[in-house]
Amino acid sequence: MWKVLSLTMLTLALVKSQDTEETITYTQCTDGYEWDPVRQQCKDIDECDIVPDACKGGMKCVNHYGGYLCLPKTAQIIVNNEQPQQETPGAEASLGAATGGVSASSMAASGVVPGGGFVASAAAVVGPEVQTGRNNFVIRRNPADPQRIPSNPSHRIQCAAGYEQSEHNLCQDIDECTAGTHNCGAEQVCINLRGSFRCQCPAGYQKRGEQCVDIDECSVPPYCHQRCVNTPGSFYCQCSPGFQLAANNYTCVDINECDASNQCAQQCYNIVGSFICQCNQGYELSSDRLNCEDIDECRTSNYLCQYQCVNEPGTFSCLCPQGYQVVGGRTCQDINECETTNECREDEMCWNYHGGFRCYPRNPCQDPYILTPENRCVCPVSNAMCRELPQSILHKYMSIRSDRAVPSDIFQIQATSIYTSTINTFRIKSGNENGEFYLRQTSAASATLVLVKSLSGPRECIVDLEMLTVNRLGTFRTSSVLRLTIIVGPFSF
């Protein structure tokens, strides 16, 4: 009787609720769910996390809406967002609960999950694509329909925070990012979530409190090979002079300046991060270390050339005065014009000296002297004029360089005939008015002419060297003269 009365009262209450419009508020959750006071909705309980050893026999625990599954470790779980399929009996999986295992077929009846937006259904576990092999389970799990309420337009429902009633009397998520109802800052990015939203900082920024602060990537090495430049929300790499960024925009590689932009005037040598310039022989680097300037070798030394140094681009050359020729690039050597070309007449002989030549008469004898084959002028004894004159005059020629070092032996005189019981003496008869010479007797029949003062050329000196011969009794006396013509060249070479 009480059962009939209770059923009648429940029926009347249901009819009355359908006739009048009222607000339904969910404050309790079904098994496997718990109420979330923050989000104001039911959330699934992860039994695999809170139940110790939820699965036995080497099975793995897989959390499910409103419960959990114990599956072989080789089972594969496929998440599919398709609409729930019809129940296919026959395939079973262990469903762990407080009271023990329950077959998947027992989950066929759908349960409403208030505020959660999903309903647990057996179709989410068992469907057309469930493989019943012992060691290769493939499970398809479909999201349940969000808070499906009997579609009676006369009823208004109360949705959890972040949801709103749709035209089909369903609680659907509110996209706060699209609606503009979020409170993200201007520099933040709004990301919609189910029942809520999240404020996220753009790439290169991190959230500090309610603000987005730039991340200094350069403070966490090694981002860049050489130098890092931080920018708002990003960074970029720079290279030192002489390097350039590689294709990865991180590594710095050396620039071969000698190939890319050769700035050297002559020779370029690439080194790591830079380059150096060098000059050819005869040049030196200028102050800018790029260009080359000619070296004036003639100013660096006075001994490069024997006579005159002439600077040229990158080198130098030596010149010699007239009458000389360059030998070995630097030395001056006398040209013997008497062997090459001269302007002496037929009755003249050519005498070469240092730096030139001179023409002298082939017959230098003057009256009363006559010429003999040895270029000797002899005064005949038969001629009365010869009694007070030297018996013979021998003409000799020699040349010396200018500024010759002194004292210096320059000429030797030797008697051609030696008589017994005679005495020979030597003297400078003429040509030594300035005392440049000294005649030193070296033996009874010879003497040496010594230069005691330096002579500067060009100059010609004629010196008469006389040899007096007397017998020991004093009854015989004679003299012979050697007329020495000394030509001093214009230079010291």
GROMACS .gro file of C-alpha atoms in nm:
model
  493
    1MET     CA    1   0.000   0.000   0.000
    2TRP     CA    2   0.282   0.238   0.092
    3LYS     CA    3   0.461   0.151  -0.231
    4VAL     CA    4   0.152   0.237  -0.438
    5LEU     CA    5   0.107   0.564  -0.249
    6SER     CA    6   0.470   0.664  -0.297
    7LEU     CA    7   0.461   0.591  -0.668
    8THR     CA    8   0.140   0.795  -0.702
    9MET     CA    9   0.298   1.094  -0.523
   10LEU     CA   10   0.614   1.073  -0.738
   11THR     CA   11   0.402   1.070  -1.054
   12LEU     CA   12   0.203   1.373  -0.940
   13ALA     CA   13   0.525   1.561  -0.856
   14LEU     CA   14   0.668   1.486  -1.200
   15VAL     CA   15   0.350   1.602  -1.375
   16LYS     CA   16   0.346   1.919  -1.168
   17SER     CA   17   0.714   1.992  -1.252
   18GLN     CA   18   0.635   1.962  -1.620
   19ASP     CA   19   0.338   2.196  -1.596
   20THR     CA   20   0.523   2.478  -1.423
   21GLU     CA   21   0.855   2.640  -1.520
   22GLU     CA   22   1.124   2.614  -1.252
   23THR     CA   23   1.504   2.644  -1.218
   24ILE     CA   24   1.703   2.320  -1.161
   25THR     CA   25   2.026   2.353  -0.962
   26TYR     CA   26   2.272   2.059  -0.929
   27THR     CA   27   2.466   2.044  -0.608
   28GLN     CA   28   2.540   1.672  -0.592
   29CYS     CA   29   2.741   1.450  -0.828
   30THR     CA   30   2.700   1.088  -0.935
   31ASP     CA   31   2.942   0.812  -0.844
   32GLY     CA   32   3.289   0.866  -0.983
   33TYR     CA   33   3.256   1.247  -0.973
   34GLU     CA   34   3.304   1.513  -0.711
   35TRP     CA   35   3.185   1.872  -0.686
   36ASP     CA   36   3.436   2.146  -0.782
   37PRO     CA   37   3.345   2.456  -0.574
   38VAL     CA   38   3.576   2.680  -0.775
   39ARG     CA   39   3.442   2.597  -1.121
   40GLN     CA   40   3.094   2.520  -0.979
   41GLN     CA   41   3.065   2.188  -1.161
   42CYS     CA   42   3.128   1.816  -1.118
   43LYS     CA   43   3.470   1.682  -1.212
   44ASP     CA   44   3.586   1.328  -1.268
   45ILE     CA   45   3.772   1.145  -0.990
   46ASP     CA   46   4.100   0.989  -1.104
   47GLU     CA   47   4.077   0.654  -0.926
   48CYS     CA   48   4.406   0.540  -1.082
   49ASP     CA   49   4.576   0.817  -0.885
   50ILE     CA   50   4.403   0.779  -0.547
   51VAL     CA   51   4.324   0.402  -0.526
   52PRO     CA   52   4.637   0.201  -0.435
   53ASP     CA   53   4.688  -0.104  -0.658
   54ALA     CA   54   4.362  -0.042  -0.839
   55CYS     CA   55   4.442  -0.315  -1.094
   56LYS     CA   56   4.584  -0.660  -1.018
   57GLY     CA   57   4.756  -0.925  -1.222
   58GLY     CA   58   4.988  -0.696  -1.417
   59MET     CA   59   4.698  -0.498  -1.563
   60LYS     CA   60   4.732  -0.124  -1.621
   61CYS     CA   61   4.485   0.129  -1.482
   62VAL     CA   62   4.317   0.365  -1.729
   63ASN     CA   63   4.097   0.639  -1.579
   64HIS     CA   64   3.753   0.671  -1.737
   65TYR     CA   65   3.463   0.910  -1.692
   66GLY     CA   66   3.301   0.806  -1.365
   67GLY     CA   67   3.531   0.506  -1.314
   68TYR     CA   68   3.842   0.334  -1.442
   69LEU     CA   69   3.944   0.040  -1.658
   70CYS     CA   70   4.196  -0.236  -1.595
   71LEU     CA   71   4.349  -0.332  -1.929
   72PRO     CA   72   4.646  -0.538  -2.043
   73LYS     CA   73   4.964  -0.336  -2.073
   74THR     CA   74   4.963  -0.394  -2.451
   75ALA     CA   75   4.619  -0.238  -2.495
   76GLN     CA   76   4.596   0.069  -2.717
   77ILE     CA   77   4.355   0.352  -2.639
   78ILE     CA   78   4.210   0.548  -2.930
   79VAL     CA   79   4.036   0.877  -2.848
   80ASN     CA   80   3.761   0.954  -3.099
   81ASN     CA   81   3.540   1.261  -3.105
   82GLU     CA   82   3.265   1.091  -3.307
   83GLN     CA   83   2.910   1.058  -3.174
   84PRO     CA   84   2.860   0.767  -2.935
   85GLN     CA   85   2.798   0.437  -3.113
   86GLN     CA   86   2.534   0.183  -3.024
   87GLU     CA   87   2.631  -0.072  -2.767
   88THR     CA   88   2.784  -0.386  -2.910
   89PRO     CA   89   2.751  -0.665  -2.660
   90GLY     CA   90   3.008  -0.932  -2.625
   91ALA     CA   91   3.326  -0.733  -2.565
   92GLU     CA   92   3.410  -0.683  -2.203
   93ALA     CA   93   3.673  -0.490  -2.008
   94SER     CA   94   3.727  -0.478  -1.635
   95LEU     CA   95   3.577  -0.176  -1.471
   96GLY     CA   96   3.721  -0.123  -1.127
   97ALA     CA   97   3.500   0.008  -0.853
   98ALA     CA   98   3.481  -0.003  -0.480
   99THR     CA   99   3.286  -0.330  -0.493
  100GLY     CA  100   3.504  -0.511  -0.751
  101GLY     CA  101   3.504  -0.569  -1.127
  102VAL     CA  102   3.200  -0.484  -1.333
  103SER     CA  103   3.163  -0.577  -1.701
  104ALA     CA  104   3.157  -0.303  -1.964
  105SER     CA  105   2.810  -0.409  -2.071
  106SER     CA  106   2.681  -0.304  -1.734
  107MET     CA  107   2.776   0.055  -1.824
  108ALA     CA  108   2.523   0.072  -2.107
  109ALA     CA  109   2.291   0.295  -1.911
  110SER     CA  110   2.394   0.660  -1.940
  111GLY     CA  111   2.425   0.873  -1.634
  112VAL     CA  112   2.397   1.250  -1.619
  113VAL     CA  113   2.707   1.432  -1.496
  114PRO     CA  114   2.582   1.759  -1.357
  115GLY     CA  115   2.796   2.063  -1.439
  116GLY     CA  116   3.069   1.856  -1.605
  117GLY     CA  117   2.952   1.883  -1.962
  118PHE     CA  118   2.992   1.507  -2.031
  119VAL     CA  119   2.798   1.188  -1.954
  120ALA     CA  120   2.957   0.847  -1.907
  121SER     CA  121   2.817   0.589  -2.145
  122ALA     CA  122   2.896   0.228  -2.224
  123ALA     CA  123   2.917   0.332  -2.586
  124ALA     CA  124   3.230   0.528  -2.490
  125VAL     CA  125   3.400   0.200  -2.400
  126VAL     CA  126   3.243  -0.073  -2.610
  127GLY     CA  127   3.177  -0.004  -2.976
  128PRO     CA  128   3.221  -0.138  -3.324
  129GLU     CA  129   3.599  -0.097  -3.309
  130VAL     CA  130   3.666  -0.288  -2.986
  131GLN     CA  131   3.897  -0.583  -3.048
  132THR     CA  132   3.846  -0.866  -2.804
  133GLY     CA  133   4.190  -1.027  -2.844
  134ARG     CA  134   4.344  -1.135  -2.517
  135ASN     CA  135   4.661  -0.928  -2.552
  136ASN     CA  136   4.567  -0.652  -2.796
  137PHE     CA  137   4.278  -0.441  -2.668
  138VAL     CA  138   4.190  -0.131  -2.871
  139ILE     CA  139   3.957   0.097  -2.680
  140ARG     CA  140   3.760   0.387  -2.837
  141ARG     CA  141   3.658   0.653  -2.591
  142ASN     CA  142   3.404   0.910  -2.706
  143PRO     CA  143   3.322   1.231  -2.518
  144ALA     CA  144   2.972   1.214  -2.381
  145ASP     CA  145   2.709   1.469  -2.473
  146PRO     CA  146   2.737   1.784  -2.259
  147GLN     CA  147   2.485   1.785  -1.974
  148ARG     CA  148   2.206   1.639  -2.176
  149ILE     CA  149   1.878   1.742  -2.014
  150PRO     CA  150   1.540   1.633  -2.144
  151SER     CA  151   1.463   1.887  -2.411
  152ASN     CA  152   1.156   2.036  -2.263
  153PRO     CA  153   1.132   2.405  -2.354
  154SER     CA  154   0.917   2.473  -2.052
  155HIS     CA  155   1.217   2.407  -1.821
  156ARG     CA  156   1.504   2.645  -1.751
  157ILE     CA  157   1.832   2.497  -1.632
  158GLN     CA  158   2.103   2.645  -1.413
  159CYS     CA  159   2.450   2.595  -1.579
  160ALA     CA  160   2.780   2.604  -1.399
  161ALA     CA  161   3.011   2.906  -1.422
  162GLY     CA  162   3.158   2.934  -1.771
  163TYR     CA  163   2.858   2.768  -1.938
  164GLU     CA  164   2.528   2.898  -2.071
  165GLN     CA  165   2.195   2.743  -2.173
  166SER     CA  166   2.158   2.676  -2.544
  167GLU     CA  167   1.840   2.674  -2.749
  168HIS     CA  168   1.830   2.295  -2.702
  169ASN     CA  169   1.832   2.331  -2.322
  170LEU     CA  170   2.196   2.223  -2.306
  171CYS     CA  171   2.478   2.381  -2.108
  172GLN     CA  172   2.738   2.491  -2.363
  173ASP     CA  173   3.075   2.653  -2.304
  174ILE     CA  174   3.106   3.031  -2.316
  175ASP     CA  175   3.394   3.150  -2.536
  176GLU     CA  176   3.510   3.440  -2.321
  177CYS     CA  177   3.790   3.520  -2.567
  178THR     CA  178   3.545   3.576  -2.854
  179ALA     CA  179   3.282   3.742  -2.639
  180GLY     CA  180   3.535   3.983  -2.495
  181THR     CA  181   3.439   3.901  -2.136
  182HIS     CA  182   3.791   3.797  -2.035
  183ASN     CA  183   4.020   4.010  -1.822
  184CYS     CA  184   4.348   3.944  -2.004
  185GLY     CA  185   4.581   4.238  -2.039
  186ALA     CA  186   4.641   4.411  -2.369
  187GLU     CA  187   4.977   4.239  -2.407
  188GLN     CA  188   4.835   3.894  -2.323
  189VAL     CA  189   4.672   3.631  -2.542
  190CYS     CA  190   4.335   3.486  -2.439
  191ILE     CA  191   4.294   3.107  -2.477
  192ASN     CA  192   3.944   2.962  -2.431
  193LEU     CA  193   3.899   2.657  -2.206
  194ARG     CA  194   3.593   2.449  -2.123
  195GLY     CA  195   3.407   2.657  -1.871
  196SER     CA  196   3.685   2.908  -1.840
  197PHE     CA  197   3.978   3.079  -2.017
  198ARG     CA  198   4.349   3.134  -1.969
  199CYS     CA  199   4.563   3.444  -2.016
  200GLN     CA  200   4.889   3.360  -2.182
  201CYS     CA  201   5.190   3.573  -2.271
  202PRO     CA  202   5.309   3.580  -2.631
  203ALA     CA  203   5.628   3.403  -2.735
  204GLY     CA  204   5.937   3.566  -2.588
  205TYR     CA  205   5.755   3.684  -2.273
  206GLN     CA  206   5.691   3.529  -1.935
  207LYS     CA  207   5.412   3.600  -1.692
  208ARG     CA  208   5.513   3.777  -1.373
  209GLY     CA  209   5.209   3.847  -1.163
  210GLU     CA  210   4.951   3.991  -1.398
  211GLN     CA  211   5.206   4.135  -1.641
  212CYS     CA  212   5.403   3.990  -1.930
  213VAL     CA  213   5.774   4.055  -1.892
  214ASP     CA  214   6.026   4.017  -2.174
  215ILE     CA  215   6.251   3.711  -2.150
  216ASP     CA  216   6.617   3.810  -2.181
  217GLU     CA  217   6.738   3.520  -2.395
  218CYS     CA  218   7.090   3.665  -2.390
  219SER     CA  219   7.118   3.604  -2.015
  220VAL     CA  220   7.095   3.227  -2.066
  221PRO     CA  221   7.398   3.126  -2.277
  222PRO     CA  222   7.480   2.995  -2.520
  223TYR     CA  223   7.229   3.143  -2.760
  224CYS     CA  224   7.479   3.318  -2.987
  225HIS     CA  225   7.830   3.230  -3.097
  226GLN     CA  226   7.976   3.575  -3.029
  227ARG     CA  227   7.732   3.853  -2.937
  228CYS     CA  228   7.363   3.839  -2.842
  229VAL     CA  229   7.126   4.136  -2.872
  230ASN     CA  230   6.800   4.110  -2.675
  231THR     CA  231   6.486   4.262  -2.828
  232PRO     CA  232   6.127   4.280  -2.695
  233GLY     CA  233   5.997   3.927  -2.725
  234SER     CA  234   6.296   3.795  -2.914
  235PHE     CA  235   6.671   3.830  -2.976
  236TYR     CA  236   6.921   3.820  -3.258
  237CYS     CA  237   7.289   3.734  -3.292
  238GLN     CA  238   7.569   3.961  -3.405
  239CYS     CA  239   7.925   3.887  -3.502
  240SER     CA  240   8.243   4.077  -3.431
  241PRO     CA  241   8.411   4.271  -3.713
  242GLY     CA  242   8.567   4.030  -3.958
  243PHE     CA  243   8.295   3.767  -3.909
  244GLN     CA  244   7.948   3.711  -4.052
  245LEU     CA  245   7.647   3.506  -3.944
  246ALA     CA  246   7.617   3.160  -4.091
  247ALA     CA  247   7.292   3.027  -4.238
  248ASN     CA  248   7.176   2.911  -3.892
  249ASN     CA  249   7.183   3.277  -3.770
  250TYR     CA  250   7.383   3.163  -3.469
  251THR     CA  251   7.734   3.069  -3.570
  252CYS     CA  252   7.989   3.330  -3.679
  253VAL     CA  253   8.222   3.241  -3.966
  254ASP     CA  254   8.532   3.426  -4.076
  255ILE     CA  255   8.505   3.669  -4.369
  256ASN     CA  256   8.783   3.634  -4.625
  257GLU     CA  257   8.833   4.004  -4.685
  258CYS     CA  258   9.095   3.932  -4.950
  259ASP     CA  259   8.826   3.771  -5.168
  260ALA     CA  260   8.520   3.970  -5.067
  261SER     CA  261   8.656   4.325  -5.070
  262ASN     CA  262   9.030   4.343  -5.109
  263GLN     CA  263   9.136   4.681  -4.974
  264CYS     CA  264   9.508   4.617  -4.992
  265ALA     CA  265   9.703   4.807  -5.255
  266GLN     CA  266   9.939   4.518  -5.327
  267GLN     CA  267   9.932   4.196  -5.120
  268CYS     CA  268   9.646   4.076  -4.896
  269TYR     CA  269   9.665   3.796  -4.639
  270ASN     CA  270   9.349   3.676  -4.465
  271ILE     CA  271   9.364   3.592  -4.095
  272VAL     CA  272   9.089   3.483  -3.855
  273GLY     CA  273   8.860   3.779  -3.803
  274SER     CA  274   9.069   4.024  -4.002
  275PHE     CA  275   9.334   4.064  -4.271
  276ILE     CA  276   9.676   4.219  -4.314
  277CYS     CA  277   9.833   4.400  -4.607
  278GLN     CA  278  10.189   4.365  -4.722
  279CYS     CA  279  10.388   4.542  -4.988
  280ASN     CA  280  10.617   4.427  -5.261
  281GLN     CA  281  10.989   4.466  -5.227
  282GLY     CA  282  11.086   4.830  -5.246
  283TYR     CA  283  10.761   4.949  -5.085
  284GLU     CA  284  10.641   4.995  -4.729
  285LEU     CA  285  10.295   5.020  -4.572
  286SER     CA  286  10.158   5.369  -4.528
  287SER     CA  287   9.999   5.490  -4.206
  288ASP     CA  288   9.654   5.358  -4.308
  289ARG     CA  289   9.803   5.004  -4.325
  290LEU     CA  290   9.637   4.955  -4.665
  291ASN     CA  291   9.835   5.148  -4.922
  292CYS     CA  292  10.200   5.108  -5.012
  293GLU     CA  293  10.454   5.386  -5.042
  294ASP     CA  294  10.778   5.369  -5.233
  295ILE     CA  295  11.093   5.334  -5.024
  296ASP     CA  296  11.357   5.589  -5.119
  297GLU     CA  297  11.655   5.357  -5.088
  298CYS     CA  298  11.889   5.639  -5.183
  299ARG     CA  299  11.799   5.822  -4.862
  300THR     CA  300  11.844   5.520  -4.640
  301SER     CA  301  12.215   5.475  -4.719
  302ASN     CA  302  12.500   5.662  -4.883
  303TYR     CA  303  12.680   5.343  -4.976
  304LEU     CA  304  12.435   5.182  -5.212
  305CYS     CA  305  12.600   5.327  -5.520
  306GLN     CA  306  12.962   5.414  -5.578
  307TYR     CA  307  12.877   5.739  -5.752
  308GLN     CA  308  12.509   5.837  -5.773
  309CYS     CA  309  12.188   5.667  -5.657
  310VAL     CA  310  11.864   5.725  -5.848
  311ASN     CA  311  11.539   5.625  -5.676
  312GLU     CA  312  11.274   5.449  -5.885
  313PRO     CA  313  10.926   5.309  -5.802
  314GLY     CA  314  10.994   5.003  -5.592
  315THR     CA  315  11.369   5.000  -5.659
  316PHE     CA  316  11.673   5.216  -5.735
  317SER     CA  317  11.953   5.235  -5.988
  318CYS     CA  318  12.312   5.352  -5.985
  319LEU     CA  319  12.469   5.595  -6.227
  320CYS     CA  320  12.834   5.652  -6.306
  321PRO     CA  321  13.001   5.970  -6.434
  322GLN     CA  322  13.124   6.013  -6.788
  323GLY     CA  323  13.417   5.788  -6.861
  324TYR     CA  324  13.283   5.511  -6.630
  325GLN     CA  325  13.040   5.225  -6.667
  326VAL     CA  326  12.823   5.047  -6.407
  327VAL     CA  327  12.951   4.705  -6.306
  328GLY     CA  328  12.750   4.475  -6.080
  329GLY     CA  329  12.466   4.725  -6.053
  330ARG     CA  330  12.649   4.952  -5.811
  331THR     CA  331  13.021   4.985  -5.890
  332CYS     CA  332  13.174   5.224  -6.142
  333GLN     CA  333  13.454   5.099  -6.361
  334ASP     CA  334  13.674   5.313  -6.583
  335ILE     CA  335  13.615   5.290  -6.955
  336ASN     CA  336  13.938   5.250  -7.150
  337GLU     CA  337  13.866   5.490  -7.434
  338CYS     CA  338  14.204   5.415  -7.589
  339GLU     CA  339  14.079   5.064  -7.665
  340THR     CA  340  13.734   5.172  -7.780
  341THR     CA  341  13.713   5.518  -7.932
  342ASN     CA  342  13.943   5.821  -7.907
  343GLU     CA  343  14.018   6.136  -8.101
  344CYS     CA  344  14.397   6.120  -8.095
  345ARG     CA  345  14.583   6.198  -8.422
  346GLU     CA  346  14.825   5.972  -8.599
  347ASP     CA  347  15.124   6.152  -8.448
  348GLU     CA  348  14.973   6.123  -8.101
  349MET     CA  349  14.939   5.838  -7.862
  350CYS     CA  350  14.636   5.778  -7.640
  351TRP     CA  351  14.684   5.750  -7.269
  352ASN     CA  352  14.391   5.628  -7.060
  353TYR     CA  353  14.344   5.745  -6.705
  354HIS     CA  354  14.067   5.702  -6.445
  355GLY     CA  355  13.763   5.868  -6.595
  356GLY     CA  356  13.909   5.975  -6.931
  357PHE     CA  357  14.198   5.978  -7.173
  358ARG     CA  358  14.458   6.216  -7.311
  359CYS     CA  359  14.655   6.243  -7.629
  360TYR     CA  360  15.032   6.292  -7.606
  361PRO     CA  361  15.282   6.342  -7.891
  362ARG     CA  362  15.445   6.025  -8.004
  363ASN     CA  363  15.778   6.218  -8.020
  364PRO     CA  364  15.805   6.419  -7.699
  365CYS     CA  365  16.173   6.507  -7.761
  366GLN     CA  366  16.275   6.867  -7.797
  367ASP     CA  367  16.591   6.998  -7.959
  368PRO     CA  368  16.878   6.906  -7.909
  369TYR     CA  369  16.727   6.565  -7.800
  370ILE     CA  370  16.653   6.294  -8.045
  371LEU     CA  371  16.409   6.005  -8.006
  372THR     CA  372  16.533   5.650  -7.954
  373PRO     CA  373  16.323   5.333  -7.980
  374GLU     CA  374  16.250   5.310  -7.605
  375ASN     CA  375  16.066   5.646  -7.616
  376ARG     CA  376  16.381   5.793  -7.467
  377CYS     CA  377  16.512   6.131  -7.565
  378VAL     CA  378  16.895   6.131  -7.585
  379CYS     CA  379  17.118   6.433  -7.616
  380PRO     CA  380  17.417   6.348  -7.843
  381VAL     CA  381  17.758   6.387  -7.683
  382SER     CA  382  17.885   6.545  -8.001
  383ASN     CA  383  17.645   6.834  -7.955
  384ALA     CA  384  17.803   7.108  -7.745
  385MET     CA  385  17.459   7.205  -7.610
  386CYS     CA  386  17.429   6.869  -7.439
  387ARG     CA  387  17.725   6.925  -7.206
  388GLU     CA  388  17.510   7.102  -6.944
  389LEU     CA  389  17.196   6.896  -7.003
  390PRO     CA  390  17.093   6.556  -6.879
  391GLN     CA  391  17.222   6.282  -7.102
  392SER     CA  392  16.873   6.134  -7.149
  393ILE     CA  393  16.512   6.209  -7.069
  394LEU     CA  394  16.273   5.914  -7.040
  395HIS     CA  395  15.900   5.999  -7.069
  396LYS     CA  396  15.659   5.794  -6.852
  397TYR     CA  397  15.285   5.832  -6.783
  398MET     CA  398  15.070   5.710  -6.495
  399SER     CA  399  14.726   5.781  -6.349
  400ILE     CA  400  14.603   5.776  -5.990
  401ARG     CA  401  14.261   5.820  -5.832
  402SER     CA  402  14.160   6.140  -5.668
  403ASP     CA  403  14.209   6.174  -5.294
  404ARG     CA  404  14.431   5.869  -5.271
  405ALA     CA  405  14.531   5.772  -4.922
  406VAL     CA  406  14.872   5.897  -4.806
  407PRO     CA  407  15.153   5.816  -4.763
  408SER     CA  408  15.150   5.591  -5.064
  409ASP     CA  409  15.425   5.450  -5.288
  410ILE     CA  410  15.318   5.535  -5.640
  411PHE     CA  411  15.624   5.490  -5.868
  412GLN     CA  412  15.968   5.321  -5.868
  413ILE     CA  413  16.275   5.441  -6.062
  414GLN     CA  414  16.549   5.197  -6.157
  415ALA     CA  415  16.891   5.256  -6.318
  416THR     CA  416  16.931   5.065  -6.644
  417SER     CA  417  17.309   5.063  -6.642
  418ILE     CA  418  17.534   5.016  -6.343
  419TYR     CA  419  17.901   5.101  -6.361
  420THR     CA  420  18.173   4.997  -6.117
  421SER     CA  421  18.325   5.255  -5.888
  422THR     CA  422  18.028   5.485  -5.938
  423ILE     CA  423  17.778   5.631  -5.700
  424ASN     CA  424  17.409   5.692  -5.791
  425THR     CA  425  17.196   5.950  -5.614
  426PHE     CA  426  16.826   6.031  -5.675
  427ARG     CA  427  16.635   6.355  -5.637
  428ILE     CA  428  16.317   6.535  -5.750
  429LYS     CA  429  16.447   6.793  -5.993
  430SER     CA  430  16.119   6.973  -6.062
  431GLY     CA  431  15.740   6.946  -6.021
  432ASN     CA  432  15.734   6.925  -5.641
  433GLU     CA  433  15.688   7.288  -5.556
  434ASN     CA  434  15.402   7.210  -5.314
  435GLY     CA  435  15.581   6.920  -5.150
  436GLU     CA  436  15.327   6.653  -5.249
  437PHE     CA  437  15.601   6.398  -5.325
  438TYR     CA  438  15.905   6.244  -5.162
  439LEU     CA  439  16.173   6.034  -5.331
  440ARG     CA  440  16.311   5.757  -5.113
  441GLN     CA  441  16.624   5.575  -5.231
  442THR     CA  442  16.584   5.209  -5.178
  443SER     CA  443  16.916   5.082  -5.318
  444ALA     CA  444  17.228   5.195  -5.500
  445ALA     CA  445  17.038   5.174  -5.829
  446SER     CA  446  16.672   5.242  -5.739
  447ALA     CA  447  16.439   5.480  -5.564
  448THR     CA  448  16.063   5.503  -5.489
  449LEU     CA  449  15.839   5.803  -5.537
  450VAL     CA  450  15.611   5.851  -5.238
  451LEU     CA  451  15.287   6.056  -5.238
  452VAL     CA  452  15.280   6.236  -4.908
  453LYS     CA  453  14.994   6.478  -4.972
  454SER     CA  454  14.654   6.383  -5.112
  455LEU     CA  455  14.580   6.507  -5.461
  456SER     CA  456  14.232   6.598  -5.581
  457GLY     CA  457  14.151   6.564  -5.948
  458PRO     CA  458  14.116   6.620  -6.223
  459ARG     CA  459  14.475   6.731  -6.233
  460GLU     CA  460  14.798   6.669  -6.420
  461CYS     CA  461  15.140   6.673  -6.248
  462ILE     CA  462  15.477   6.652  -6.432
  463VAL     CA  463  15.759   6.548  -6.202
  464ASP     CA  464  16.126   6.518  -6.315
  465LEU     CA  465  16.309   6.249  -6.126
  466GLU     CA  466  16.685   6.278  -6.173
  467MET     CA  467  16.954   6.015  -6.117
  468LEU     CA  468  17.310   6.155  -6.078
  469THR     CA  469  17.603   5.922  -6.142
  470VAL     CA  470  17.964   6.009  -6.037
  471ASN     CA  471  18.277   5.799  -6.009
  472ARG     CA  472  18.458   5.771  -5.684
  473LEU     CA  473  18.744   5.979  -5.815
  474GLY     CA  474  18.516   6.260  -5.919
  475THR     CA  475  18.642   6.265  -6.272
  476PHE     CA  476  18.313   6.152  -6.426
  477ARG     CA  477  17.966   6.294  -6.378
  478THR     CA  478  17.642   6.235  -6.568
  479SER     CA  479  17.266   6.256  -6.511
  480SER     CA  480  16.949   6.099  -6.645
  481VAL     CA  481  16.594   6.231  -6.604
  482LEU     CA  482  16.267   6.038  -6.585
  483ARG     CA  483  15.986   6.276  -6.670
  484LEU     CA  484  15.681   6.134  -6.501
  485THR     CA  485  15.341   6.267  -6.604
  486ILE     CA  486  15.090   6.192  -6.329
  487ILE     CA  487  14.719   6.229  -6.423
  488VAL     CA  488  14.487   6.253  -6.120
  489GLY     CA  489  14.137   6.130  -6.201
  490PRO     CA  490  13.828   6.334  -6.105
  491PHE     CA  491  13.692   6.070  -5.863
  492SER     CA  492  13.819   5.841  -5.596
  493PHE     CA  493  13.731   5.532  -5.796
   0.00000   0.00000   0.00000
